PDB file of C-alpha atoms in Angstrom:
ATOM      1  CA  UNK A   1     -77.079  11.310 -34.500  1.00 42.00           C
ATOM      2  CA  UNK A   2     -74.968   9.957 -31.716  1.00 42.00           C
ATOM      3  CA  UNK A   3     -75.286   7.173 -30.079  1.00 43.00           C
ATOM      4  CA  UNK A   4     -73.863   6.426 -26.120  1.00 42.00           C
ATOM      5  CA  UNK A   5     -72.398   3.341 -25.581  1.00 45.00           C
ATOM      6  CA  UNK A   6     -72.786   2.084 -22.232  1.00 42.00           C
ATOM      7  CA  UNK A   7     -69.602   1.697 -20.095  1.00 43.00           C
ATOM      8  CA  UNK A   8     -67.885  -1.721 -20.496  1.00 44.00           C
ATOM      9  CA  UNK A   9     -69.313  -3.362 -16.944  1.00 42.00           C
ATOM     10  CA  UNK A  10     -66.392  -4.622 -14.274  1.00 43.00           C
ATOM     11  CA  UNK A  11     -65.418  -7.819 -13.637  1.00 45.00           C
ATOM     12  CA  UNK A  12     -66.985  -9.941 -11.297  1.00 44.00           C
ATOM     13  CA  UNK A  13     -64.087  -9.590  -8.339  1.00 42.00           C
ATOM     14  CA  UNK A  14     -64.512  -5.647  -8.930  1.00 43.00           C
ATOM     15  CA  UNK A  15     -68.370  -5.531  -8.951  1.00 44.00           C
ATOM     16  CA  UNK A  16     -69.591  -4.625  -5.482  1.00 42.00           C
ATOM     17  CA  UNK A  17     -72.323  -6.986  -3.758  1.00 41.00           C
ATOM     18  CA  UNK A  18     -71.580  -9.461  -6.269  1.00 41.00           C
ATOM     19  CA  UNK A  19     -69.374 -12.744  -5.219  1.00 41.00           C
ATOM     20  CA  UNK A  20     -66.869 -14.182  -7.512  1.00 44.00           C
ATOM     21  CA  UNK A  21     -68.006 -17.298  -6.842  1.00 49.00           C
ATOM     22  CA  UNK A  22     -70.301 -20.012  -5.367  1.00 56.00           C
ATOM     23  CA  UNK A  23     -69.031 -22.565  -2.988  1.00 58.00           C
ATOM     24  CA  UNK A  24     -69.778 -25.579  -4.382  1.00 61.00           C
ATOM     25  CA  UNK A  25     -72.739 -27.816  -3.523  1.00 69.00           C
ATOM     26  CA  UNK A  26     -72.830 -30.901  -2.010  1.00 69.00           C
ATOM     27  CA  UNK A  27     -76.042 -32.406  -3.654  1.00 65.00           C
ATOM     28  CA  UNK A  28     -73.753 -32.177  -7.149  1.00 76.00           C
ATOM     29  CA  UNK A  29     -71.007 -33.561  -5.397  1.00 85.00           C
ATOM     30  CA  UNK A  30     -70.803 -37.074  -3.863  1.00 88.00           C
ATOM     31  CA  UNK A  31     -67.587 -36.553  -2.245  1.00 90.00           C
ATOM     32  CA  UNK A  32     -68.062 -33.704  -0.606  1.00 92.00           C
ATOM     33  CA  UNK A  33     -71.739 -34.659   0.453  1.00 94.00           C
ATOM     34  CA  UNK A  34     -69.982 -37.636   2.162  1.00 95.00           C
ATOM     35  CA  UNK A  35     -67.401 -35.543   3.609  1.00 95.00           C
ATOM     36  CA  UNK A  36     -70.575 -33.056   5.463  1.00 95.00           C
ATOM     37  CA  UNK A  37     -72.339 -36.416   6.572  1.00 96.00           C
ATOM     38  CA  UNK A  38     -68.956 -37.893   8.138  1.00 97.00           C
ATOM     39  CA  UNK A  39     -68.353 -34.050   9.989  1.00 96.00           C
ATOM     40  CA  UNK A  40     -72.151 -34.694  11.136  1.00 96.00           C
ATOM     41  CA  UNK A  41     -71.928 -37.619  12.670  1.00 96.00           C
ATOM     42  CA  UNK A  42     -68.364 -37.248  14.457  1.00 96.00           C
ATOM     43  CA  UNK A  43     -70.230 -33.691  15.619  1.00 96.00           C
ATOM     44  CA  UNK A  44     -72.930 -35.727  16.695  1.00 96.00           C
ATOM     45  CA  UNK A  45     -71.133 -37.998  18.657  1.00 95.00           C
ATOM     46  CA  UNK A  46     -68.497 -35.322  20.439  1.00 95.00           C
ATOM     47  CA  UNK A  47     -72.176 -33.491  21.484  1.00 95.00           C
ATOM     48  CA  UNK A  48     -73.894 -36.708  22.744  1.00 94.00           C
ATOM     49  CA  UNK A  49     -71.901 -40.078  22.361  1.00 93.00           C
ATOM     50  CA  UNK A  50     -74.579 -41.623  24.271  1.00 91.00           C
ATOM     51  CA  UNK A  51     -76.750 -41.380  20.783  1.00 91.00           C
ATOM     52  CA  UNK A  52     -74.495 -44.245  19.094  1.00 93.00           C
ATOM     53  CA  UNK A  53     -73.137 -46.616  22.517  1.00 92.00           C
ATOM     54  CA  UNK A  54     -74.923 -46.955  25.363  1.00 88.00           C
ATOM     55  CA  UNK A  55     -71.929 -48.494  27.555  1.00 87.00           C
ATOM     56  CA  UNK A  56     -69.064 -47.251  29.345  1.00 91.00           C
ATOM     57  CA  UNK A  57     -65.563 -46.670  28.144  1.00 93.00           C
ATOM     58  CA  UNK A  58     -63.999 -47.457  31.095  1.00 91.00           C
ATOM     59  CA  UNK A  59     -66.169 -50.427  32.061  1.00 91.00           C
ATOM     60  CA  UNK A  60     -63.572 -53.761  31.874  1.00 92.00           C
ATOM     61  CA  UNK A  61     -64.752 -57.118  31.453  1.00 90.00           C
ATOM     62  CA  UNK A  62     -61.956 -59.640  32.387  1.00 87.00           C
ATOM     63  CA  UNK A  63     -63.615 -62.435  29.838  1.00 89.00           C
ATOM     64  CA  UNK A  64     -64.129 -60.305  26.725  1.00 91.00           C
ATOM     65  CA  UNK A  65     -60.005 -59.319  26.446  1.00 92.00           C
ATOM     66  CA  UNK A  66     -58.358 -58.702  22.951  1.00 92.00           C
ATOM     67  CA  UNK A  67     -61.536 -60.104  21.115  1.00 93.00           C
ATOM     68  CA  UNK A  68     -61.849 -59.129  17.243  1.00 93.00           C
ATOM     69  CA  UNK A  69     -64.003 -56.956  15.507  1.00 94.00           C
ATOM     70  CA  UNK A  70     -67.832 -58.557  15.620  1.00 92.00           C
ATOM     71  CA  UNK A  71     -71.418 -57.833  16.079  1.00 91.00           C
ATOM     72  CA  UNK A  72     -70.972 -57.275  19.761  1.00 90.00           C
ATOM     73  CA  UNK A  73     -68.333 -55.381  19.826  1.00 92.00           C
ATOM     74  CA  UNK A  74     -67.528 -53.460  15.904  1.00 93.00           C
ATOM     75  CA  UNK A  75     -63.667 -52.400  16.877  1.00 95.00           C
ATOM     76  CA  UNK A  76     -62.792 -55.309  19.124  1.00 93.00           C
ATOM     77  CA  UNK A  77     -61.689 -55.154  22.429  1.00 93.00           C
ATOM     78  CA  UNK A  78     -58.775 -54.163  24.250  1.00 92.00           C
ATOM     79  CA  UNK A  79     -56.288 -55.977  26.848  1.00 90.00           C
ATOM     80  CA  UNK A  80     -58.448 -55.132  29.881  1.00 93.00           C
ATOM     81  CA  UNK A  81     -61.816 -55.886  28.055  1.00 93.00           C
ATOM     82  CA  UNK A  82     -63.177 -52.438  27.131  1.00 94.00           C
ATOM     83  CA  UNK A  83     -64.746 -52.279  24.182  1.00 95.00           C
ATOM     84  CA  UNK A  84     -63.076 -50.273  21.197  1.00 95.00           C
ATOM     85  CA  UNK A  85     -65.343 -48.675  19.708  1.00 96.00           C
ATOM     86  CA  UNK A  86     -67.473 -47.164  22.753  1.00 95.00           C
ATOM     87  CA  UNK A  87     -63.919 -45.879  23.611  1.00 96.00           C
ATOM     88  CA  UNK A  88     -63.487 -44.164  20.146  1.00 96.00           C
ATOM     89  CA  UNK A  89     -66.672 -42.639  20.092  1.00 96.00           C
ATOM     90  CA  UNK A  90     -66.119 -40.910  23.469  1.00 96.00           C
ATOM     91  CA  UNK A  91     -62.870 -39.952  22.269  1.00 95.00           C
ATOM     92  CA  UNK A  92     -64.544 -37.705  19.819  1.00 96.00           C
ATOM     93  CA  UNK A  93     -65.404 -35.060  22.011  1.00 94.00           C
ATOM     94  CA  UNK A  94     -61.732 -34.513  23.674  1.00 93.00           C
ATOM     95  CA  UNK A  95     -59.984 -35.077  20.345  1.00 94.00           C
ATOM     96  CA  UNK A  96     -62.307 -32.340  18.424  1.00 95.00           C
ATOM     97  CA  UNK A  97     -62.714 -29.978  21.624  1.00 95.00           C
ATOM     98  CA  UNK A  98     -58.791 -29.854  21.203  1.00 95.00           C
ATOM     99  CA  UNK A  99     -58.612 -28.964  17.755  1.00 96.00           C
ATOM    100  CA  UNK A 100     -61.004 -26.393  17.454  1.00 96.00           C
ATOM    101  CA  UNK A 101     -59.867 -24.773  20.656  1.00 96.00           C
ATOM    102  CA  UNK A 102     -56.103 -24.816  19.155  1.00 96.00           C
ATOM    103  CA  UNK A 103     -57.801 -23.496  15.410  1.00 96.00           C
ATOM    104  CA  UNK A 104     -59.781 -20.294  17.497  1.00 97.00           C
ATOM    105  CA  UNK A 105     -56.225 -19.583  19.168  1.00 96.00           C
ATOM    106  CA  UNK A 106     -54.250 -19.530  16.094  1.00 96.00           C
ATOM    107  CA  UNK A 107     -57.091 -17.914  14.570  1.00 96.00           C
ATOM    108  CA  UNK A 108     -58.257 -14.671  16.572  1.00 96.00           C
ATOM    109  CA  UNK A 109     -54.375 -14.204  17.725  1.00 96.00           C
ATOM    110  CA  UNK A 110     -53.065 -14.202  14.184  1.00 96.00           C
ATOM    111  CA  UNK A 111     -56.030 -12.912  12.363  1.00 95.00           C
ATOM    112  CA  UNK A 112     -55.588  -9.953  14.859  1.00 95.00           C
ATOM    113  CA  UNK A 113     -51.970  -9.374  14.369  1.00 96.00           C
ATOM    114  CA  UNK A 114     -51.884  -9.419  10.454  1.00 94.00           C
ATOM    115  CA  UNK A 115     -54.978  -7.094  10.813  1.00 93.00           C
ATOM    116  CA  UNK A 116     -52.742  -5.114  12.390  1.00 94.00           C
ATOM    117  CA  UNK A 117     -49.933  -5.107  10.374  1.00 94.00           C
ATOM    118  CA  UNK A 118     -51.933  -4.709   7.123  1.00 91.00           C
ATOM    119  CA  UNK A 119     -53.836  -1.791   8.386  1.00 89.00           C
ATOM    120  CA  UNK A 120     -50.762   0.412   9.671  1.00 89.00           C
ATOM    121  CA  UNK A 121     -48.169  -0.694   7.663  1.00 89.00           C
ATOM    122  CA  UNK A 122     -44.806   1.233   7.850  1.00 90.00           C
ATOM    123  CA  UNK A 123     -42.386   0.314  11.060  1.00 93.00           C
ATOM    124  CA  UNK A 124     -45.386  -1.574  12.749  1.00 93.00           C
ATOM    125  CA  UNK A 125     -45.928  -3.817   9.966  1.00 93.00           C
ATOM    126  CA  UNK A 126     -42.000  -4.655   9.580  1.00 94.00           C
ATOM    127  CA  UNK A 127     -41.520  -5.773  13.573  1.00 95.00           C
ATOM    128  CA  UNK A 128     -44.959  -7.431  13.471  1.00 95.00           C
ATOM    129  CA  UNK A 129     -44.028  -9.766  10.129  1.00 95.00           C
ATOM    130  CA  UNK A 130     -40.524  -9.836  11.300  1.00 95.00           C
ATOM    131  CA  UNK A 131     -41.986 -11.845  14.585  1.00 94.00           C
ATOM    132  CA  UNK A 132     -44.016 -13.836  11.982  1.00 94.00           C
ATOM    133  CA  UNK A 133     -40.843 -15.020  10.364  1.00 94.00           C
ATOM    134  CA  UNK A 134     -39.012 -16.005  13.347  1.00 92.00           C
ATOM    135  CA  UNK A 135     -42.582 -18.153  14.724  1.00 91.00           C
ATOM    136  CA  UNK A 136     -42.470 -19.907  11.240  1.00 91.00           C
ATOM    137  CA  UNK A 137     -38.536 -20.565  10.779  1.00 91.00           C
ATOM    138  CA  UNK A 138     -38.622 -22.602  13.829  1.00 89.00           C
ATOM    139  CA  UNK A 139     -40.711 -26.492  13.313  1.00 87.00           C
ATOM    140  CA  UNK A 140     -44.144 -26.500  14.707  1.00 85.00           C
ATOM    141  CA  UNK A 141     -42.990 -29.459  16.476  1.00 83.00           C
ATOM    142  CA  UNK A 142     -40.719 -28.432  18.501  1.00 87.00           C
ATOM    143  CA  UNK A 143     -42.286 -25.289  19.386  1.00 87.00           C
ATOM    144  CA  UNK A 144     -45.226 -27.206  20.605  1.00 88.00           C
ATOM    145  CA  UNK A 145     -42.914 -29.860  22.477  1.00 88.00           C
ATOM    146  CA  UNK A 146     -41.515 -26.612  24.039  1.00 89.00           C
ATOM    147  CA  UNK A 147     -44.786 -25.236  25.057  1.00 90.00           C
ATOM    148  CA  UNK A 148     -46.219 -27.994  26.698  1.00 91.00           C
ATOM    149  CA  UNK A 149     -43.155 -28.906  28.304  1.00 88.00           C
ATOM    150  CA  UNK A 150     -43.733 -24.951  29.901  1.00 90.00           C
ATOM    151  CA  UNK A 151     -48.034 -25.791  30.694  1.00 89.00           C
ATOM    152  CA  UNK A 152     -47.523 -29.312  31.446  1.00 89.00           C
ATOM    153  CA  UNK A 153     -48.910 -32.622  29.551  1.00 89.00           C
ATOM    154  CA  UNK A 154     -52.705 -32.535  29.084  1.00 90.00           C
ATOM    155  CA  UNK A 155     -54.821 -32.420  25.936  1.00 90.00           C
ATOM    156  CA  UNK A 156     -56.417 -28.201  26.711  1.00 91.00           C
ATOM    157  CA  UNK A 157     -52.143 -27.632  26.797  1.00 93.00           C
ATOM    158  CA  UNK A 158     -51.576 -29.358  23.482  1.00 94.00           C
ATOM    159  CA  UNK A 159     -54.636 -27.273  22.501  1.00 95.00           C
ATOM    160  CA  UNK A 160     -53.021 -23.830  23.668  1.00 95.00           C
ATOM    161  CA  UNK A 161     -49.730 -25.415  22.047  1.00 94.00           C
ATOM    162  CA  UNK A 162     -50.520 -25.905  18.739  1.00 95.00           C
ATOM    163  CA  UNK A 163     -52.879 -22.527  18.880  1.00 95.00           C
ATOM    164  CA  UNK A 164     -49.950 -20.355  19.442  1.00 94.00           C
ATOM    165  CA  UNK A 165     -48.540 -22.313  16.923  1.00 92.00           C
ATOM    166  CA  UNK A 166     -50.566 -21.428  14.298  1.00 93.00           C
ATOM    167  CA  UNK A 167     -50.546 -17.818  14.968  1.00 95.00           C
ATOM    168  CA  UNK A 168     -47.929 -16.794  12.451  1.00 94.00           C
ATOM    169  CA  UNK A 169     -49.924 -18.771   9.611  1.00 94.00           C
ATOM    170  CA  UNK A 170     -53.195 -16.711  10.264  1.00 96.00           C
ATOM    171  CA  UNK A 171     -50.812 -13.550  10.900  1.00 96.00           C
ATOM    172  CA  UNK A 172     -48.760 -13.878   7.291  1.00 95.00           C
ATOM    173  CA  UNK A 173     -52.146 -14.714   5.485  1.00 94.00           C
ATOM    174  CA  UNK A 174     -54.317 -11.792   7.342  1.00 94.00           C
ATOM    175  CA  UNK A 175     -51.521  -9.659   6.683  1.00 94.00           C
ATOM    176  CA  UNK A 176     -51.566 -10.304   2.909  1.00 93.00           C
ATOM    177  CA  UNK A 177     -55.753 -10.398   2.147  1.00 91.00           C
ATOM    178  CA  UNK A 178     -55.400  -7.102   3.438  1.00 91.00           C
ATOM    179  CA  UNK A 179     -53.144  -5.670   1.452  1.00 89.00           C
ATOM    180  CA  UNK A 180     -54.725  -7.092  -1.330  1.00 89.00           C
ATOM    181  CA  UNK A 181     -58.365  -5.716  -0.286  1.00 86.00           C
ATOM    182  CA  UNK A 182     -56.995  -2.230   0.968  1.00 77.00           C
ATOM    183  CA  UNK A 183     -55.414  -1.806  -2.891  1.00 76.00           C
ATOM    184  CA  UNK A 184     -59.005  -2.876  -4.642  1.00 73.00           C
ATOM    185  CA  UNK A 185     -60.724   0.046  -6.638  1.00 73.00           C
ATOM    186  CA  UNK A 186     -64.241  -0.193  -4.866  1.00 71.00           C
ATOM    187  CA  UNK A 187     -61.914   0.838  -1.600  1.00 68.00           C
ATOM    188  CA  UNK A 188     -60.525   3.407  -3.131  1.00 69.00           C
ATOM    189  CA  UNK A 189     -64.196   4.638  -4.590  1.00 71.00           C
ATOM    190  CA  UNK A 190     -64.550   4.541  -0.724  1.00 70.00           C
ATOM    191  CA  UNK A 191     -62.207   7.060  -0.097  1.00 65.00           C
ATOM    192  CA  UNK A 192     -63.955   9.440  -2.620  1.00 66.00           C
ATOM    193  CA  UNK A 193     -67.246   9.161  -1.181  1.00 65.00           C
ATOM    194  CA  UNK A 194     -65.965  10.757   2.309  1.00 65.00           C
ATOM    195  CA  UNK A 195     -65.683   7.330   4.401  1.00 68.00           C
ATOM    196  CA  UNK A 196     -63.199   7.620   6.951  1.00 69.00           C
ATOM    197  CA  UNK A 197     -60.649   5.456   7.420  1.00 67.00           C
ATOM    198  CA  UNK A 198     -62.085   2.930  10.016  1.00 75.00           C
ATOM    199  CA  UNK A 199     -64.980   3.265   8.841  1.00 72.00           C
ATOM    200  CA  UNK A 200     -63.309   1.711   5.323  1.00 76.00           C
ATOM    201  CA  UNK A 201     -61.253  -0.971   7.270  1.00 76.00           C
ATOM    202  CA  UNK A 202     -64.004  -2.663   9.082  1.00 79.00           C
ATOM    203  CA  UNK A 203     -66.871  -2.070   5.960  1.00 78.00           C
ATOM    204  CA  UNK A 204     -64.764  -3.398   3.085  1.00 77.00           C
ATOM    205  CA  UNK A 205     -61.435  -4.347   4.077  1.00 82.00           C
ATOM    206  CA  UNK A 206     -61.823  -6.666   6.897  1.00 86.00           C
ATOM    207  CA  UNK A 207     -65.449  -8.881   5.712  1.00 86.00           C
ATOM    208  CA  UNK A 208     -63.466  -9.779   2.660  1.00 85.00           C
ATOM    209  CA  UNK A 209     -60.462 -10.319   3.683  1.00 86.00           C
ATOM    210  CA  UNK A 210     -61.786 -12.592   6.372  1.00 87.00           C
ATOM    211  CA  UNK A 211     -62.875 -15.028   4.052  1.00 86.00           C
ATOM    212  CA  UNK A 212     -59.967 -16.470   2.973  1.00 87.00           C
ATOM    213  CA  UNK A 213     -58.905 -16.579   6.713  1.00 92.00           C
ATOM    214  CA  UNK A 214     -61.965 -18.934   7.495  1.00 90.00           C
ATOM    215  CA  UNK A 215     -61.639 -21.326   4.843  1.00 88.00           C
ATOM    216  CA  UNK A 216     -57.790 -21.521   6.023  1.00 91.00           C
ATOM    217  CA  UNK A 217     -59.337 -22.129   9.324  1.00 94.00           C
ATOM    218  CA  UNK A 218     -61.421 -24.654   8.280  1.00 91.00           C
ATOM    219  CA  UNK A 219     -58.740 -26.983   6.916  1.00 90.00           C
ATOM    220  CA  UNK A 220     -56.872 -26.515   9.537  1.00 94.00           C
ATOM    221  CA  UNK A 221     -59.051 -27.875  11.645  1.00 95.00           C
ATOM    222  CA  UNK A 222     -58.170 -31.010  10.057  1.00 93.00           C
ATOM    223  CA  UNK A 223     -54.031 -30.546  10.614  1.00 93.00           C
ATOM    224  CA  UNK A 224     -54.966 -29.807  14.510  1.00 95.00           C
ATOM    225  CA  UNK A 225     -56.897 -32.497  14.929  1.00 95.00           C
ATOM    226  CA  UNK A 226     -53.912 -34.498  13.178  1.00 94.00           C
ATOM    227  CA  UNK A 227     -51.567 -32.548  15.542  1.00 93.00           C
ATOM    228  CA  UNK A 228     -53.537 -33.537  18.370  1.00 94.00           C
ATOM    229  CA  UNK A 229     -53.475 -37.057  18.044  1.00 94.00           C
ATOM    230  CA  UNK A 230     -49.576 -37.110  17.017  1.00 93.00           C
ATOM    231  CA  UNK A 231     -49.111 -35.420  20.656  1.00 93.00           C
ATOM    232  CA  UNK A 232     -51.267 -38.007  22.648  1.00 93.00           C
ATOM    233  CA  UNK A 233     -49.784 -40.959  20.706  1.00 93.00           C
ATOM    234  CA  UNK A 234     -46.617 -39.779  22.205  1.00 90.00           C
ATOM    235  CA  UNK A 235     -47.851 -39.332  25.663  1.00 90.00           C
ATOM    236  CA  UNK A 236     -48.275 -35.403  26.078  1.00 92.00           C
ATOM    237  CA  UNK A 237     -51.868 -35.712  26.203  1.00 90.00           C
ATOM    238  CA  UNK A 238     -54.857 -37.024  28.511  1.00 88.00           C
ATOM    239  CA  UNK A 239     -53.749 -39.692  30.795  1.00 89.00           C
ATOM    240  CA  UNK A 240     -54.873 -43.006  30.670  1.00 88.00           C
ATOM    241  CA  UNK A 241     -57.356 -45.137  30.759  1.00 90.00           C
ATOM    242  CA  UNK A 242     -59.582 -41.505  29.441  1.00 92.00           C
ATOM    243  CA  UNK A 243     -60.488 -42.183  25.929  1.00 93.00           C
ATOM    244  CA  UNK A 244     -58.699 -39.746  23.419  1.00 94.00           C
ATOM    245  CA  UNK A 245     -57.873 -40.339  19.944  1.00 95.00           C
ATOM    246  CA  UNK A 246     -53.685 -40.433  19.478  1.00 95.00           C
ATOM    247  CA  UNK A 247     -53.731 -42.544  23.225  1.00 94.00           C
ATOM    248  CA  UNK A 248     -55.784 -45.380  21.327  1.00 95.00           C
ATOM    249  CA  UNK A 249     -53.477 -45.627  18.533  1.00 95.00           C
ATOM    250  CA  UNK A 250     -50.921 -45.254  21.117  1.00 94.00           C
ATOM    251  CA  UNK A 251     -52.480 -48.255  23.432  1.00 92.00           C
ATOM    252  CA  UNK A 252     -53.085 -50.316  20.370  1.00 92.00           C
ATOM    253  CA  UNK A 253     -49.403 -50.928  19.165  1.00 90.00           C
ATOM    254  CA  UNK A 254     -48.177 -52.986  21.966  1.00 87.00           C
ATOM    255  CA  UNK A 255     -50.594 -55.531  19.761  1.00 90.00           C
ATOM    256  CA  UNK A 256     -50.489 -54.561  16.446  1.00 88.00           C
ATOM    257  CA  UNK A 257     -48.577 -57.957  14.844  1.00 86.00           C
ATOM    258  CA  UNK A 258     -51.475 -59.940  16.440  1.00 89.00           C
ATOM    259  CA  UNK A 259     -54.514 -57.443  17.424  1.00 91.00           C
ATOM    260  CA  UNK A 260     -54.048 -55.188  14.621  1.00 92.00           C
ATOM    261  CA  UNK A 261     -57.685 -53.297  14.867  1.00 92.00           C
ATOM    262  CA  UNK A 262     -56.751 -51.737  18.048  1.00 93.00           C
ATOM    263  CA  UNK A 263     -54.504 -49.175  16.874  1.00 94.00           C
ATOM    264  CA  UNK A 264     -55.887 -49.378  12.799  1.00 95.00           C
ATOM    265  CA  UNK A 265     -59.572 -48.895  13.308  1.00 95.00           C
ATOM    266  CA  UNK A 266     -59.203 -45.819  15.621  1.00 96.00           C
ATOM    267  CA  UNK A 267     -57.026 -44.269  13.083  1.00 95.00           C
ATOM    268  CA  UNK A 268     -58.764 -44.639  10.190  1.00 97.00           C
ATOM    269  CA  UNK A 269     -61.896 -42.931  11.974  1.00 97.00           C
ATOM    270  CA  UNK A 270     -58.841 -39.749  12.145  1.00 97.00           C
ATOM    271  CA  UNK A 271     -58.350 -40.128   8.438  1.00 96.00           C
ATOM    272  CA  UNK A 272     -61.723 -40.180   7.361  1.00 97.00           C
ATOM    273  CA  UNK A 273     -62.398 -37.187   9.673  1.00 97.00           C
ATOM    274  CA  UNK A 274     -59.259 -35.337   8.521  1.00 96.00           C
ATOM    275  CA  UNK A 275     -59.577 -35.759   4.827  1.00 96.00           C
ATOM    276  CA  UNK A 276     -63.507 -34.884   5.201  1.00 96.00           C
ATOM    277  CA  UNK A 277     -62.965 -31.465   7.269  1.00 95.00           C
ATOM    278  CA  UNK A 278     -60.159 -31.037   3.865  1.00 93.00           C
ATOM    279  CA  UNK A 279     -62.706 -31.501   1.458  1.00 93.00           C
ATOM    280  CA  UNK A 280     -65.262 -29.228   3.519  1.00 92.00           C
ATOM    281  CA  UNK A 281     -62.348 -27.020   3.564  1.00 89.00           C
ATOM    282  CA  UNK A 282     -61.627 -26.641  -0.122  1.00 88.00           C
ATOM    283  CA  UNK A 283     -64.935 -26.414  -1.342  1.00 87.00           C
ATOM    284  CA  UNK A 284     -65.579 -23.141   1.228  1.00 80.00           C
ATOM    285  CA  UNK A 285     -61.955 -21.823  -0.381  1.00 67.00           C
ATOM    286  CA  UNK A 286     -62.533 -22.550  -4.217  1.00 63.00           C
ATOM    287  CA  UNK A 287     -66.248 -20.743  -3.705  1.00 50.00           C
ATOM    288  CA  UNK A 288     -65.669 -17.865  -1.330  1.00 51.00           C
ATOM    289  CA  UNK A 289     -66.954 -14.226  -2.199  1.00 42.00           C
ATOM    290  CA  UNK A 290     -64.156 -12.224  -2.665  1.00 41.00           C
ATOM    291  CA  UNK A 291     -66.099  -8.477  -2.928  1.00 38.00           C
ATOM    292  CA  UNK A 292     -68.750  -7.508  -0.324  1.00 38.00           C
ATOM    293  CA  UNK A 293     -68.775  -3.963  -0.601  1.00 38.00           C
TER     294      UNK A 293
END
């Protein structure tokens, strides 16, 4: 008597509905738990900065100039009086508006151009990615420096700047999770089965290839808002006296060998948020679903 021996079952990546992973979770991880709680509250404060100080940013006080870091005022205050911090919290909003403006640029532009280029392949594909190369032999830098010398200084300009920038990064990595998703065996199973060809891209092909395209987003959120800043420090962005992150830093340094919080205490709040969005970042791209068929 013969016996049948069930099939050997696929791997996880291969199995269809099934993820090939779980992002991981921040109750097991302190770090990262710290890193969601940071994210909250700089969210919280670009939404309603009223929530944490009450005052005004631009409000100057002629007696309270260039005073340390105390109970009345946490980051000091600056040469015409204003206190730091209320001017770092309302900095927030400009700071992060302008980053994830510039990260849903580079995102839908690029995402839609290696979408393109994955999906028809051939000639199309070649002038597409050959584009790509040129965008990304040329430093970011001076491609945004170029840009906003085009749109004029302003922090939505640096936004639009370092947006287009990006594009070729989405583009190349689009571009290649399609390629990679288009060759899997559950899409060609597809094929079999009678689904047409859009009806395969935007089914299989583009929800998984997405994914790694979003958790690249997400961390680079944390390079625009970096970006951002470096362009305001030098003067490209929002004029003064309007609160923005990089123009603190910037407004700071005339004092930093005597009134060193002024420039240091608005920058570390840009490190911590930076290396927090990172963290957020990596978790989403070591834990992403690769299969959703």
């Amino acid at each position: 008597m013969t016996t049948l021996e069930a099939p050997p079952s696929a791997p996880p990546s291969e199995r269809p509905g099934k993820p090939g992973g779980r992002p991981a979770r921040p109750l097991r991880s302190p770090g990262l738990l710290a890193a969601y709680l940071w994210v909250a509250v700089i969210l919280a404060a670009a939404v309603h900065p009223g929530l944490f100080v009450p005052g005004d940013p631009l409000r100057q006080d002629g007696a309270q100039m260039l005073l340390p870091p105390g109970l009345d005022h946490l980051f000091g205050t600056d040469d015409f009086g204003r206190d730091q911090f209320t001017r770092t919290v309302w900095g927030t909003r400009l700071s992060l508006q302008a980053a994830l403006i510039a990260v849903a640029i580079g995102l839908v532009s690029g995402s839609s151009i290696g979408l393109v280029a994955g999906a028809l392949r051939g000639r199309t594909d070649s002038v597409l990615m050959r584009i790509v190369d040129i965008m990304l032999a040329v430093p970011s830098l001076i491609v945004s420096l170029a840009i906003i010398s085009a749109l004029g200084r302003g922090t939505l300009n640096i936004a639009v700047a370092i947006g287009i920038n990006s594009t070729a990064g989405f583009a190349r990595l689009m571009r290649s999770e399609v390629l990679k998703v288009g060759n899997a065996k559950y899409v060609e199973a597809s094929v079999f089965a009678g689904h047409g060809y859009v009806h395969r891209l935007f089914r299989h092909v583009v929800p998984n290839a997405s994914r790694s395209v979003l958790a690249a987003a997400t961390m680079d959120i944390g390079t625009a808002i970096l970006t951002v800043a470096a362009l305001s420090f030098l003067g490209l962005g929002a004029p003064p006296p309007t609160p923005e992150w990089g123009l603190l830093v910037a407004e700071g340094r005339t004092f930093i060998g005597v009134q060193w919080w002024l420039s240091l205490l608005p920058g570390l709040v840009i490190v911590l948020t930076v290396l927090a969005v990172y963290r957020i970042g990596r978790s989403f791209d070591r834990g992403r679903t690769r299969v959703v068929a």
